[in-house]
mmCIF file of C-alpha atoms in Angstrom:
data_model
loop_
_atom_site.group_PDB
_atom_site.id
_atom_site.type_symbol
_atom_site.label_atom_id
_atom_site.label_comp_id
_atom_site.label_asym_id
_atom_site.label_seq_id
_atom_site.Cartn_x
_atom_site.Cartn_y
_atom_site.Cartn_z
ATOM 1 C CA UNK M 1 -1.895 -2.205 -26.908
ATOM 2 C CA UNK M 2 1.292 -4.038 -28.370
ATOM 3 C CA UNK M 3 2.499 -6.821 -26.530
ATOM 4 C CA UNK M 4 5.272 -9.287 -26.363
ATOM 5 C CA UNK M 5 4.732 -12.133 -28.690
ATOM 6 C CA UNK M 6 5.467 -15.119 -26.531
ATOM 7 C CA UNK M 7 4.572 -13.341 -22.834
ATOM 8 C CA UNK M 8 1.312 -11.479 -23.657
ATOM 9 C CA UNK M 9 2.728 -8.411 -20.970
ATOM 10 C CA UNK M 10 3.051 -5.484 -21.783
ATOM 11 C CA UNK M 11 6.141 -4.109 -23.002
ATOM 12 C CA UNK M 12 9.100 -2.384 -20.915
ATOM 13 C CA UNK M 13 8.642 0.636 -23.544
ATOM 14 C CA UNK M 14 4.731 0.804 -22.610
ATOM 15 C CA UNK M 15 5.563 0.709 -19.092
ATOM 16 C CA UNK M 16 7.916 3.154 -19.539
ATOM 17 C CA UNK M 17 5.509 5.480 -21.883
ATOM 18 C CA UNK M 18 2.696 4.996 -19.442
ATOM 19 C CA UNK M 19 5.228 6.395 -16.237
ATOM 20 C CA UNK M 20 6.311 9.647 -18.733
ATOM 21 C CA UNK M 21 2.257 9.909 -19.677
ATOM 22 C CA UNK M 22 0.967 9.441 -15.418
ATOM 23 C CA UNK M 23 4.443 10.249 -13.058
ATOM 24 C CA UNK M 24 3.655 14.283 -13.031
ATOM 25 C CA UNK M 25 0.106 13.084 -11.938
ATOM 26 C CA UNK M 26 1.595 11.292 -9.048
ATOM 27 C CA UNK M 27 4.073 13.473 -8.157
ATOM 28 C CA UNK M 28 1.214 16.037 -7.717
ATOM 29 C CA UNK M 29 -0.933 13.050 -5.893
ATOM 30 C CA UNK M 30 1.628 13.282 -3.507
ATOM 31 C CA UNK M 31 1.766 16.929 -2.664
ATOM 32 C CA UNK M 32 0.406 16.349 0.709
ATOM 33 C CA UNK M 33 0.775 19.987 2.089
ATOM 34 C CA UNK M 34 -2.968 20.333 2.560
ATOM 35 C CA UNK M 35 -3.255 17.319 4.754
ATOM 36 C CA UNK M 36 -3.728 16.708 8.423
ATOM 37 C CA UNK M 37 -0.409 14.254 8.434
ATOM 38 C CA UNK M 38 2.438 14.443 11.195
ATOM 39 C CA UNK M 39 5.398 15.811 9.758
ATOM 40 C CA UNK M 40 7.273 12.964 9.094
ATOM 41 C CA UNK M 41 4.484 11.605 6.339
ATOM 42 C CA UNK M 42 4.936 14.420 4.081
ATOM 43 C CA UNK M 43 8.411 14.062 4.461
ATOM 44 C CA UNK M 44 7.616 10.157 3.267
ATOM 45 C CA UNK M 45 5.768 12.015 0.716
ATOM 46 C CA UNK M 46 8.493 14.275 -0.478
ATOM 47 C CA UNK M 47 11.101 11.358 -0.769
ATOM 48 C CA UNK M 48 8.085 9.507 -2.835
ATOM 49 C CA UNK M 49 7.768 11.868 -5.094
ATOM 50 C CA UNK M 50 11.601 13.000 -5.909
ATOM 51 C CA UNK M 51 12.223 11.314 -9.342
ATOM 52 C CA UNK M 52 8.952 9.537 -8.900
ATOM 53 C CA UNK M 53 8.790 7.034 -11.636
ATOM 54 C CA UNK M 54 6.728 3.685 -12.481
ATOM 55 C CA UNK M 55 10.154 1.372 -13.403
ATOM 56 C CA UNK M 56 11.675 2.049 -9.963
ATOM 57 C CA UNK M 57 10.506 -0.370 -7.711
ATOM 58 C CA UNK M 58 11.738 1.554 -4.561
ATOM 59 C CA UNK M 59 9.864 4.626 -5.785
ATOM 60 C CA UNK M 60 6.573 2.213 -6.021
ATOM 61 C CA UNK M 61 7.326 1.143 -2.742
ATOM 62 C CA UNK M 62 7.393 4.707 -0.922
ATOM 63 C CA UNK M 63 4.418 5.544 -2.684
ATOM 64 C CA UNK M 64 2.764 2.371 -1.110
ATOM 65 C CA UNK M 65 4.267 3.310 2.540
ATOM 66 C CA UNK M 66 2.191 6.997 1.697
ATOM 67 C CA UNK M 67 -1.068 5.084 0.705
ATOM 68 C CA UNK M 68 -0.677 2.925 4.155
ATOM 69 C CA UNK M 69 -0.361 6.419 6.281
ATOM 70 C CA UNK M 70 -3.386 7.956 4.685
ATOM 71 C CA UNK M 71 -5.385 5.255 5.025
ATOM 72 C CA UNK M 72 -3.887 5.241 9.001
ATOM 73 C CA UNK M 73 -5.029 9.415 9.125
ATOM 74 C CA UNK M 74 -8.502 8.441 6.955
ATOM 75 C CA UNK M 75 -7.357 10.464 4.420
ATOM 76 C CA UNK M 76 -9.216 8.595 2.136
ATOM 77 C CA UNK M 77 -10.176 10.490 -0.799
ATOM 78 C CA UNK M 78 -6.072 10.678 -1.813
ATOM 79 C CA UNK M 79 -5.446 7.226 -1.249
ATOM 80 C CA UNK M 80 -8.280 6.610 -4.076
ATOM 81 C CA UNK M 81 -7.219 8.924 -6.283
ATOM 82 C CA UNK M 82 -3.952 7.424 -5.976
ATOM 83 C CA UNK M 83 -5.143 3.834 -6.309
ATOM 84 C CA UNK M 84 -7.262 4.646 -9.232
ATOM 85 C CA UNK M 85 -3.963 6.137 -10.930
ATOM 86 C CA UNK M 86 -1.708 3.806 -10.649
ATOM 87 C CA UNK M 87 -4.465 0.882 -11.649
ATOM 88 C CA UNK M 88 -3.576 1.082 -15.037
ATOM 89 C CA UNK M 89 -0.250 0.787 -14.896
ATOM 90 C CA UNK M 90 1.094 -1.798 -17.457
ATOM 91 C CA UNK M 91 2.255 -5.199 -15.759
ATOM 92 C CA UNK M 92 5.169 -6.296 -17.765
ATOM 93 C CA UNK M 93 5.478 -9.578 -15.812
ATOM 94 C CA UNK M 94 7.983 -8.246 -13.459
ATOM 95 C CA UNK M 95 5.969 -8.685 -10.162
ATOM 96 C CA UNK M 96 9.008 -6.889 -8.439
ATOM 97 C CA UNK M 97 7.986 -4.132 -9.962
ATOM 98 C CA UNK M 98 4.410 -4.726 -9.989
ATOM 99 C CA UNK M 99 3.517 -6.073 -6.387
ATOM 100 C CA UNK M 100 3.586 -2.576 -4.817
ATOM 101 C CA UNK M 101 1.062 -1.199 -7.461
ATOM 102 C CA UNK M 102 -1.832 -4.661 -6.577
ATOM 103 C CA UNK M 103 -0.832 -3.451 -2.848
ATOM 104 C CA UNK M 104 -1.928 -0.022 -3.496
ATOM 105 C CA UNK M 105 -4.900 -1.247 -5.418
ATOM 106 C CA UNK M 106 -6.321 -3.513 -2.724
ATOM 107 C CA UNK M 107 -5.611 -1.192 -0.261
ATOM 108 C CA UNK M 108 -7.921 1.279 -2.237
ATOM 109 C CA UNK M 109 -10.695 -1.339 -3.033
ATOM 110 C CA UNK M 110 -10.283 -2.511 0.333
ATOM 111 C CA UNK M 111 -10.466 1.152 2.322
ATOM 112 C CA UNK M 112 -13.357 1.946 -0.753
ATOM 113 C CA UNK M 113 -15.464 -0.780 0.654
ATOM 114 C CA UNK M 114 -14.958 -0.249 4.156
ATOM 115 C CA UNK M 115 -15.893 3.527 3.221
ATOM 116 C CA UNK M 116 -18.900 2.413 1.239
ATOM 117 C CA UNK M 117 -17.738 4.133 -2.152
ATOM 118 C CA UNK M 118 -19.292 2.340 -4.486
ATOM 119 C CA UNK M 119 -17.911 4.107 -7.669
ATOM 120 C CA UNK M 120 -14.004 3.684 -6.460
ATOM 121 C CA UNK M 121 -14.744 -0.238 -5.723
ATOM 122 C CA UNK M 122 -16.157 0.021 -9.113
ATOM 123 C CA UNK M 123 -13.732 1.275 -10.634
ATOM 124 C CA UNK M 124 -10.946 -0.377 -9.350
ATOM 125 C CA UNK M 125 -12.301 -3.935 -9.610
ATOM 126 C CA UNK M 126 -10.949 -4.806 -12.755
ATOM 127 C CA UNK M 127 -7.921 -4.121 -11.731
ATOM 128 C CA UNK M 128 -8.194 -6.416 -8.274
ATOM 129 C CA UNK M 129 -6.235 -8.870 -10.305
ATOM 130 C CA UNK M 130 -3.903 -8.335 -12.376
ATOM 131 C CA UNK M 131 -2.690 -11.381 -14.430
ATOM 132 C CA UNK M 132 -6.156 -12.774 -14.386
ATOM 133 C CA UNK M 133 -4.874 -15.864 -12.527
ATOM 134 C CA UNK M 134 -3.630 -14.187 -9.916
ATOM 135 C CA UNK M 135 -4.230 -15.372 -6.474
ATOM 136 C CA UNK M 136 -2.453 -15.299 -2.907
ATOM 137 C CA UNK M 137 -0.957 -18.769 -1.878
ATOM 138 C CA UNK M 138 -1.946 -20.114 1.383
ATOM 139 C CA UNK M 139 0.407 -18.782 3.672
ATOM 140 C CA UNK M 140 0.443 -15.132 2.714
ATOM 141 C CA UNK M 141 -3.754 -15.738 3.344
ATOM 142 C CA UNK M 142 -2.319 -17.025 6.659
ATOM 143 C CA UNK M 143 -0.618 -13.924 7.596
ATOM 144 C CA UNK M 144 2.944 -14.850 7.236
ATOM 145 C CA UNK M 145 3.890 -10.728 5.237
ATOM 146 C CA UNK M 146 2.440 -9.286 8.906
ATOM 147 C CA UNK M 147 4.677 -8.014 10.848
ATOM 148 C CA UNK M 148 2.705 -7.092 13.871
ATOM 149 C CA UNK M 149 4.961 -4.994 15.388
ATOM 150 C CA UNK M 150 2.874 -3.536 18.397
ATOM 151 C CA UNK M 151 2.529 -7.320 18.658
ATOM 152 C CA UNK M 152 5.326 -8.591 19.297
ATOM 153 C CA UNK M 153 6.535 -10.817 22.309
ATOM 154 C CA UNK M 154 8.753 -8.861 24.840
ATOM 155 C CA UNK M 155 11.657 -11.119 24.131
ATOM 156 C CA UNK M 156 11.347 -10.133 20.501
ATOM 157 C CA UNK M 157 10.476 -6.788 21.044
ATOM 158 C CA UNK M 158 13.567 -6.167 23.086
ATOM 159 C CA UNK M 159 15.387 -7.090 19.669
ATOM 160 C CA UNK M 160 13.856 -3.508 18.390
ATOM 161 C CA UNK M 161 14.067 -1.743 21.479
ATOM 162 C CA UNK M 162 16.733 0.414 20.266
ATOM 163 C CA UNK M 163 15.006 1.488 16.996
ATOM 164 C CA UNK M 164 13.655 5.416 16.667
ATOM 165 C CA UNK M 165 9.840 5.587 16.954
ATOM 166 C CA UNK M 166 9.682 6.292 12.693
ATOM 167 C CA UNK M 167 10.968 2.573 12.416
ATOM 168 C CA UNK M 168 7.815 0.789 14.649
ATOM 169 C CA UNK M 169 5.396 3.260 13.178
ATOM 170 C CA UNK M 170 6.264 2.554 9.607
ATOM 171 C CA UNK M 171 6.726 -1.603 9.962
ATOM 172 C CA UNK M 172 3.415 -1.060 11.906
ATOM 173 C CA UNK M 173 1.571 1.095 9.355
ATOM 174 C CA UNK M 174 3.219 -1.257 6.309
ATOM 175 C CA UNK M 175 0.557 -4.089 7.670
ATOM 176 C CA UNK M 176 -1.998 -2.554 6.245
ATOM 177 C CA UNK M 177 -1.767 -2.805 2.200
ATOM 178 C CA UNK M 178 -1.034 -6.595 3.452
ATOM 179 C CA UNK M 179 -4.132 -6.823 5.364
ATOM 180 C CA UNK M 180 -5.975 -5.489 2.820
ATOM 181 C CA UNK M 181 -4.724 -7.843 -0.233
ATOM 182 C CA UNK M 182 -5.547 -10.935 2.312
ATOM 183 C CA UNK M 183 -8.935 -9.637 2.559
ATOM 184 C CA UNK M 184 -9.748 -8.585 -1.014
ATOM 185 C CA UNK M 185 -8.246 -12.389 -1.332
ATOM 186 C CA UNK M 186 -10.820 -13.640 0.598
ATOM 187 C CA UNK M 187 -8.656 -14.338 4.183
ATOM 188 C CA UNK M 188 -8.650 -17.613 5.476
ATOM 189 C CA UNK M 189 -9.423 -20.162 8.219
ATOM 190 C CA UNK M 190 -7.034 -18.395 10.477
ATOM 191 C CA UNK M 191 -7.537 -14.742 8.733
ATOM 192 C CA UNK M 192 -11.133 -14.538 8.234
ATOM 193 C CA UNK M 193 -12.569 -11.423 6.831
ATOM 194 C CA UNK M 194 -13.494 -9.949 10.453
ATOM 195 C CA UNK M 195 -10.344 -10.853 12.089
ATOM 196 C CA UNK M 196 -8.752 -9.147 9.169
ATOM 197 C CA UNK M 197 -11.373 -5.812 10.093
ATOM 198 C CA UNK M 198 -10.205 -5.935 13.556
ATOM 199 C CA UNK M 199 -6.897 -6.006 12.696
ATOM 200 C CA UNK M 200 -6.711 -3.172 10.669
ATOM 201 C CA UNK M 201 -8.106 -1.010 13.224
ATOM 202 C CA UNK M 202 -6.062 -2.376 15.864
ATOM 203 C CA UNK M 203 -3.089 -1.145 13.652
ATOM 204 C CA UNK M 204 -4.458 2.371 12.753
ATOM 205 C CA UNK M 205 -4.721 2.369 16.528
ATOM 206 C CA UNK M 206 -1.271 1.248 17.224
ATOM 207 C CA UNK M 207 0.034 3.869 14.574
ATOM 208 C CA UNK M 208 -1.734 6.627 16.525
ATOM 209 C CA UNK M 209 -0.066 5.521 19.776
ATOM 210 C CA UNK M 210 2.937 6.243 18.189
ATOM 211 C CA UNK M 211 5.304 9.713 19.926
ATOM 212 C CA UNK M 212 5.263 12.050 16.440
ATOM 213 C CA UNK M 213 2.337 10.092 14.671
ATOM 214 C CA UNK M 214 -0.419 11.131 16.800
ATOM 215 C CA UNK M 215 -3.587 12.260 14.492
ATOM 216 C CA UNK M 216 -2.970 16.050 14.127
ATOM 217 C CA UNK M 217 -5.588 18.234 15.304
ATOM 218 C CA UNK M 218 -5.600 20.222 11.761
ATOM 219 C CA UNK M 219 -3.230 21.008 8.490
#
């Protein structure tokens, strides 16, 4: 692969070859009709895949809000095969653009290991991080991206009050890529690994609790 002489990324063309070459697989990735997901994921879904492409960071970011519900409804096999898709994806030093594709990577090594899949932790390991430096500063490993919405102090709650149920089950359900990257990081003092566990399954939990975003009972 070509690169940029004084960078090393990868080029905008590659990036944009590689989304022409992968986007129809995504778009089909995210065909969620045969899935036990409330209505308003596949509609997530949908809105992911319109004009899905890999040099529109909004359209990475709605893909990463999809990965965080199926990993919420343990629909685990899609979030891998989503992971393992995107993994490749050419970083052309524009973390803007790139950030939402190492969330959707932890999140897969991360839900992989929970899961005990050896061959998807395999497989996305080398892609865990991506420049090769790459490493979480201190206070992300300290929590500060959660938002902990279910979590929240009444006085601050009361700030959200107002907000339709979509909003609190989505800034909920967003903690989890984040809680995943902190652990594939290796947590922290205040975020060790099992706090980080116990989080993640308080949040599925909180998602659940959720009027509309109760697990369905079948596709």
């Amino acid at each position: 692969m070509s690169t940029e002489p004084a960078s090393g990324w990868a080029t905008k063309q590659e990036l944009r070859a590689f989304s022409d070459a992968v986007a129809p697989q995504i778009v089909e990735l995210l065909d969620t009709s045969g899935l036990a997901l409330p209505r308003r994921v596949h509609q997530y879904a949908k809105t992911a895949a319109r004009s899905f492409s890999f040099t529109r960071e909004v359209k990475l970011s709605q893909v990463e809000e999809v990965v965080a519900f199926l990993a919420v409804y343990g629909e685990y096999e899609r979030l891998f095969a989503l992971a393992r898709t995107m993994a490749p994806v050419p970083h052309t030093g524009n973390e803007t653009i790139y950030e939402p594709v190492r969330l959707i990577v932890h999140a897969g090594y991360y839900f992989a290991g929970q899961q005990a899949n050896d061959a998807v932790t395999a497989e996305l390991a080398p892609y865990r991080f991506v420049p090769a430096d790459f490493w979480r500063p201190p206070g992300y490993l300290a929590g500060e991206h959660l938002q902990r919405q279910f979590e929240l102090p009444p006085d601050e709650a009361a700030k959200y009050a107002s907000h339709p149920v979509s909003y609190h089950a989505g800034i909920s359900a967003d903690d989890l890529p984040v809680l995943a990257s902190m652990h594939v990081c290796g947590g922290s003092s205040t975020w060790p690994l099992e706090r980080i566990d116990a989080q993640v399954a308080k949040t599925i939990a909180a998602v659940h609790a959720y009027q509309g975003f109760e697990p369905p009972a079948g596709p």
